[in-house]
mmCIF file of C-alpha atoms and ligand atoms in Angstrom:
data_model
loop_
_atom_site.group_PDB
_atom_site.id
_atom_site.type_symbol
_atom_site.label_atom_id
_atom_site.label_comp_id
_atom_site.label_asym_id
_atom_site.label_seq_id
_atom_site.Cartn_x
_atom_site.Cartn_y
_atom_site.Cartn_z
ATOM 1 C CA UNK A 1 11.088 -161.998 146.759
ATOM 2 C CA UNK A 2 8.972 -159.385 144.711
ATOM 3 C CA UNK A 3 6.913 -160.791 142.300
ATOM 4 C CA UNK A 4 7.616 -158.502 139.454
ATOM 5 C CA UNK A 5 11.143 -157.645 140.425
ATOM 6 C CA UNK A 6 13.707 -158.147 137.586
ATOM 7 C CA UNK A 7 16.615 -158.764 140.120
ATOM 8 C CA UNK A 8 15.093 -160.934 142.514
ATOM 9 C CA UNK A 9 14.036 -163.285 139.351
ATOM 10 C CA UNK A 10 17.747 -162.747 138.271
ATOM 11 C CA UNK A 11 18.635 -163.969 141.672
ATOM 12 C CA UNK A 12 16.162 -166.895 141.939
ATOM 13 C CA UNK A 13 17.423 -168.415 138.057
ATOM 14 C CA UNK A 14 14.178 -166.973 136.680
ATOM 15 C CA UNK A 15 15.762 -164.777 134.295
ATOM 16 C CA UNK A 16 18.789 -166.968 133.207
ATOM 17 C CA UNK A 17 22.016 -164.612 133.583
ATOM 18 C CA UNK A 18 26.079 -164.850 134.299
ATOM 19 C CA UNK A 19 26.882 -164.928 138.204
ATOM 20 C CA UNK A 20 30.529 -163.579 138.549
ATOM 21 C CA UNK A 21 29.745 -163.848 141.754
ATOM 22 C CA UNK A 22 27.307 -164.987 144.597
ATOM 23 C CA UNK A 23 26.848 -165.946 148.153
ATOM 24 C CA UNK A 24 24.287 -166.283 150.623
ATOM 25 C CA UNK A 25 23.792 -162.886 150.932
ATOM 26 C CA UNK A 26 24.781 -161.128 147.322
ATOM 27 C CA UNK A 27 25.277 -162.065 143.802
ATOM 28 C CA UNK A 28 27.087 -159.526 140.726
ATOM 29 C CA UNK A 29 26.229 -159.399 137.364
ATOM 30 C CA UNK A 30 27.271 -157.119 134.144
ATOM 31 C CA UNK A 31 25.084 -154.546 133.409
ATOM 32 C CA UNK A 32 22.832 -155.325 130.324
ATOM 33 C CA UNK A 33 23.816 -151.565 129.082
ATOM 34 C CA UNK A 34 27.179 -150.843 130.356
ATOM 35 C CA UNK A 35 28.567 -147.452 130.720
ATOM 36 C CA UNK A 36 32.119 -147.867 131.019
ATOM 37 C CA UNK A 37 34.150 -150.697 130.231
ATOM 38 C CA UNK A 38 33.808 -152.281 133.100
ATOM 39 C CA UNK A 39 30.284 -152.424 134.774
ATOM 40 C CA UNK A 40 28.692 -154.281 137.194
ATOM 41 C CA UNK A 41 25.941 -154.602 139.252
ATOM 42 C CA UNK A 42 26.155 -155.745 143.292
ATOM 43 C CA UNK A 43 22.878 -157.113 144.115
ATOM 44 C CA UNK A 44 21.708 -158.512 147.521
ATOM 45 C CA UNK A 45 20.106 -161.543 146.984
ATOM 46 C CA UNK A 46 16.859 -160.356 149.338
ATOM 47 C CA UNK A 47 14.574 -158.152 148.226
ATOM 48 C CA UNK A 48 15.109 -154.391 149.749
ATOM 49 C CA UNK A 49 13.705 -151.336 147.071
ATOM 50 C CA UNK A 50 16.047 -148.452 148.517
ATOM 51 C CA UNK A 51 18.847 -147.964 150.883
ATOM 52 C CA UNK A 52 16.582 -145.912 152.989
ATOM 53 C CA UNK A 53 14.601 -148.786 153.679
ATOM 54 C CA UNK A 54 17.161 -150.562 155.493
ATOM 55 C CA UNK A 55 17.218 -150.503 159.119
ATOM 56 C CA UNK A 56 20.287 -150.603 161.675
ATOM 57 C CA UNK A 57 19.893 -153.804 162.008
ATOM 58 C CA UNK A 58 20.999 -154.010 158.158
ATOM 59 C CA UNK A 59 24.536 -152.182 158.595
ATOM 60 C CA UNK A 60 26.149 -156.084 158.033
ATOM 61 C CA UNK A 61 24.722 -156.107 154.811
ATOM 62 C CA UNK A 62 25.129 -153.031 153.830
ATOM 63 C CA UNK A 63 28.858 -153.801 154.541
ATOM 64 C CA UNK A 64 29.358 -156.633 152.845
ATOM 65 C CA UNK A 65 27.815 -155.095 149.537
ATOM 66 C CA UNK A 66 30.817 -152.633 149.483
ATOM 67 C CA UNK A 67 33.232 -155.753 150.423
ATOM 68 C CA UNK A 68 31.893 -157.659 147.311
ATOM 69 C CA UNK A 69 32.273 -154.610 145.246
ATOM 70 C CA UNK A 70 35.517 -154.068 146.554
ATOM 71 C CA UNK A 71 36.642 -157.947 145.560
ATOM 72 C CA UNK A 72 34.856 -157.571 142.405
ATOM 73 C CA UNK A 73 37.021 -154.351 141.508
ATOM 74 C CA UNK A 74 40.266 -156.386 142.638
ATOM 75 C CA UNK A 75 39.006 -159.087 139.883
ATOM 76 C CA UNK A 76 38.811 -156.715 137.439
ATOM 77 C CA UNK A 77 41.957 -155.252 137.864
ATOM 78 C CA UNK A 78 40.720 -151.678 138.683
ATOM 79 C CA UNK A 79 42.438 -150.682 142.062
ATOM 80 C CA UNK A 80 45.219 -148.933 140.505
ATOM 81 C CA UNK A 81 43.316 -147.181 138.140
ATOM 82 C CA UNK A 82 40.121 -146.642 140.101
ATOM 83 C CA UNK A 83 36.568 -146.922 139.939
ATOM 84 C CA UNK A 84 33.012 -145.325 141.214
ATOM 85 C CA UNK A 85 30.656 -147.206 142.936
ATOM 86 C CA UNK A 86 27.273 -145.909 142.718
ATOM 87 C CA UNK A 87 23.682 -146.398 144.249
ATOM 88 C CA UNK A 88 21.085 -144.250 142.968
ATOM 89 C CA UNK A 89 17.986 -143.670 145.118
ATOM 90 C CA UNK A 90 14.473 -142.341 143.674
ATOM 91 C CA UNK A 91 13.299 -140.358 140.896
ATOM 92 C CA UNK A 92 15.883 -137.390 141.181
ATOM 93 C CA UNK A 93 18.781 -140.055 140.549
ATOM 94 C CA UNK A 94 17.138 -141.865 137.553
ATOM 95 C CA UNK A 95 16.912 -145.507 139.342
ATOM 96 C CA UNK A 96 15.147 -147.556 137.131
ATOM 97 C CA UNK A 97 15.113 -150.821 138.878
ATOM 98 C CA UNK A 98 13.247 -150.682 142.449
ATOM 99 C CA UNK A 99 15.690 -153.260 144.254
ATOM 100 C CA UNK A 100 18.722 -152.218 145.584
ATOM 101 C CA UNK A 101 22.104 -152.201 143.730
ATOM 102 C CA UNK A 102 25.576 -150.973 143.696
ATOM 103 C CA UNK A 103 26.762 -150.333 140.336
ATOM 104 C CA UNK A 104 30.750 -150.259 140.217
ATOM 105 C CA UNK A 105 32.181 -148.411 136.803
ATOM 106 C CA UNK A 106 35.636 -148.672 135.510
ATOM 107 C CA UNK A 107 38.343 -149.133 133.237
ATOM 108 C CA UNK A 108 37.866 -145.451 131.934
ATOM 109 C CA UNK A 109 38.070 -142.089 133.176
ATOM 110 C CA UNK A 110 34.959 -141.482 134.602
ATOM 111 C CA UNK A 111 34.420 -137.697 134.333
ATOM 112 C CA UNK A 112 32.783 -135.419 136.884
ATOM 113 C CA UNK A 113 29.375 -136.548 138.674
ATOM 114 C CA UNK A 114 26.034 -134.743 138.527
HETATM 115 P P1 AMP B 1 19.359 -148.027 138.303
HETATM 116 O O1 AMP B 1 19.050 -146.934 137.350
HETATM 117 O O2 AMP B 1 20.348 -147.625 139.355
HETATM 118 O O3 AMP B 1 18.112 -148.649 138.887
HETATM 119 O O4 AMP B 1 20.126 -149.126 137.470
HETATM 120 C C1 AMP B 1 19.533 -150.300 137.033
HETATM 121 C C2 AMP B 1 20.504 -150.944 136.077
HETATM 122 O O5 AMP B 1 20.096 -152.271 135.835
HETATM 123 C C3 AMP B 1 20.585 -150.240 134.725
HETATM 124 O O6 AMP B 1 21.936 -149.783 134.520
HETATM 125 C C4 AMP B 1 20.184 -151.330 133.728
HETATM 126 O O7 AMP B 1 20.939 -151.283 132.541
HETATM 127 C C5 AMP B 1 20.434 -152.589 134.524
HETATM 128 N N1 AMP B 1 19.630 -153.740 134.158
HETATM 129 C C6 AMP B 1 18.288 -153.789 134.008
HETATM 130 N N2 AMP B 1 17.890 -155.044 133.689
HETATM 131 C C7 AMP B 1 19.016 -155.792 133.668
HETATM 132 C C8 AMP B 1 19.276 -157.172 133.406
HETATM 133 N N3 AMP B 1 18.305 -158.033 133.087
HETATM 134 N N4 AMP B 1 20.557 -157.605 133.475
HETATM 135 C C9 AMP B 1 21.558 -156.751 133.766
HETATM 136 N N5 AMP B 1 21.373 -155.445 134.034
HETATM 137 C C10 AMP B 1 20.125 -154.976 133.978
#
């Protein structure tokens, strides 16, 4: 866990907040500023700051982030429709919180990326 790290305190009951889902290895939450109707965060519970930290080792993790978000977009009713999942990385992409995250958007037409 990192001290100052908003998620891992989210994760550890710190920072009281609504689990829609968690096990040993992940946990989702709504984003506190959402930008589509639907908008969640996928957080592994361990602390890791980028996805370019992870090692090979990692590619079970990394896996089962994107089956959680893909459960968590079946909960929400937006297969049919679709959805973006997105992971931003460093300055250039705007990430604001230094612990890695997938964000999965839906439940409106999400317009072009860039
Ligand atoms: P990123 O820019 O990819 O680092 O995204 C971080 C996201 O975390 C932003 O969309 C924030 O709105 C969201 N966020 C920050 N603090 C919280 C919190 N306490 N609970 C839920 N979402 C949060």
């Amino acid at each position: 866990m990192a001290e100052e790290c908003v998620f891992c305190k989210i994760g550890s009951g710190e920072i009281p907040s609504e689990f829609l889902y968690r096990d040993d290895l992940a946990y989702v939450i709504r984003d506190i500023r959402p930008r589509a109707p639907t908008h969640l965060l996928v957080i592994p519970s361990e602390h890791v700051t980028y996805l370019a930290s992870f090692t090979n080792e990692r590619e079970a993790l990394v896996g089962h982030l994107l089956l959680v978000a893909r459960e968590m977009a079946q909960r929400e009713h937006l297969v049919e429709r679709g959805y973006r999942l997105v992971v931003n990385q460093g300055p250039d992409s705007g990430q604001e919180v230094p612990h890695l995250h997938l964000h999965l958007l839906g439940g409106r037409q999400l317009g072009a990326m860039g």
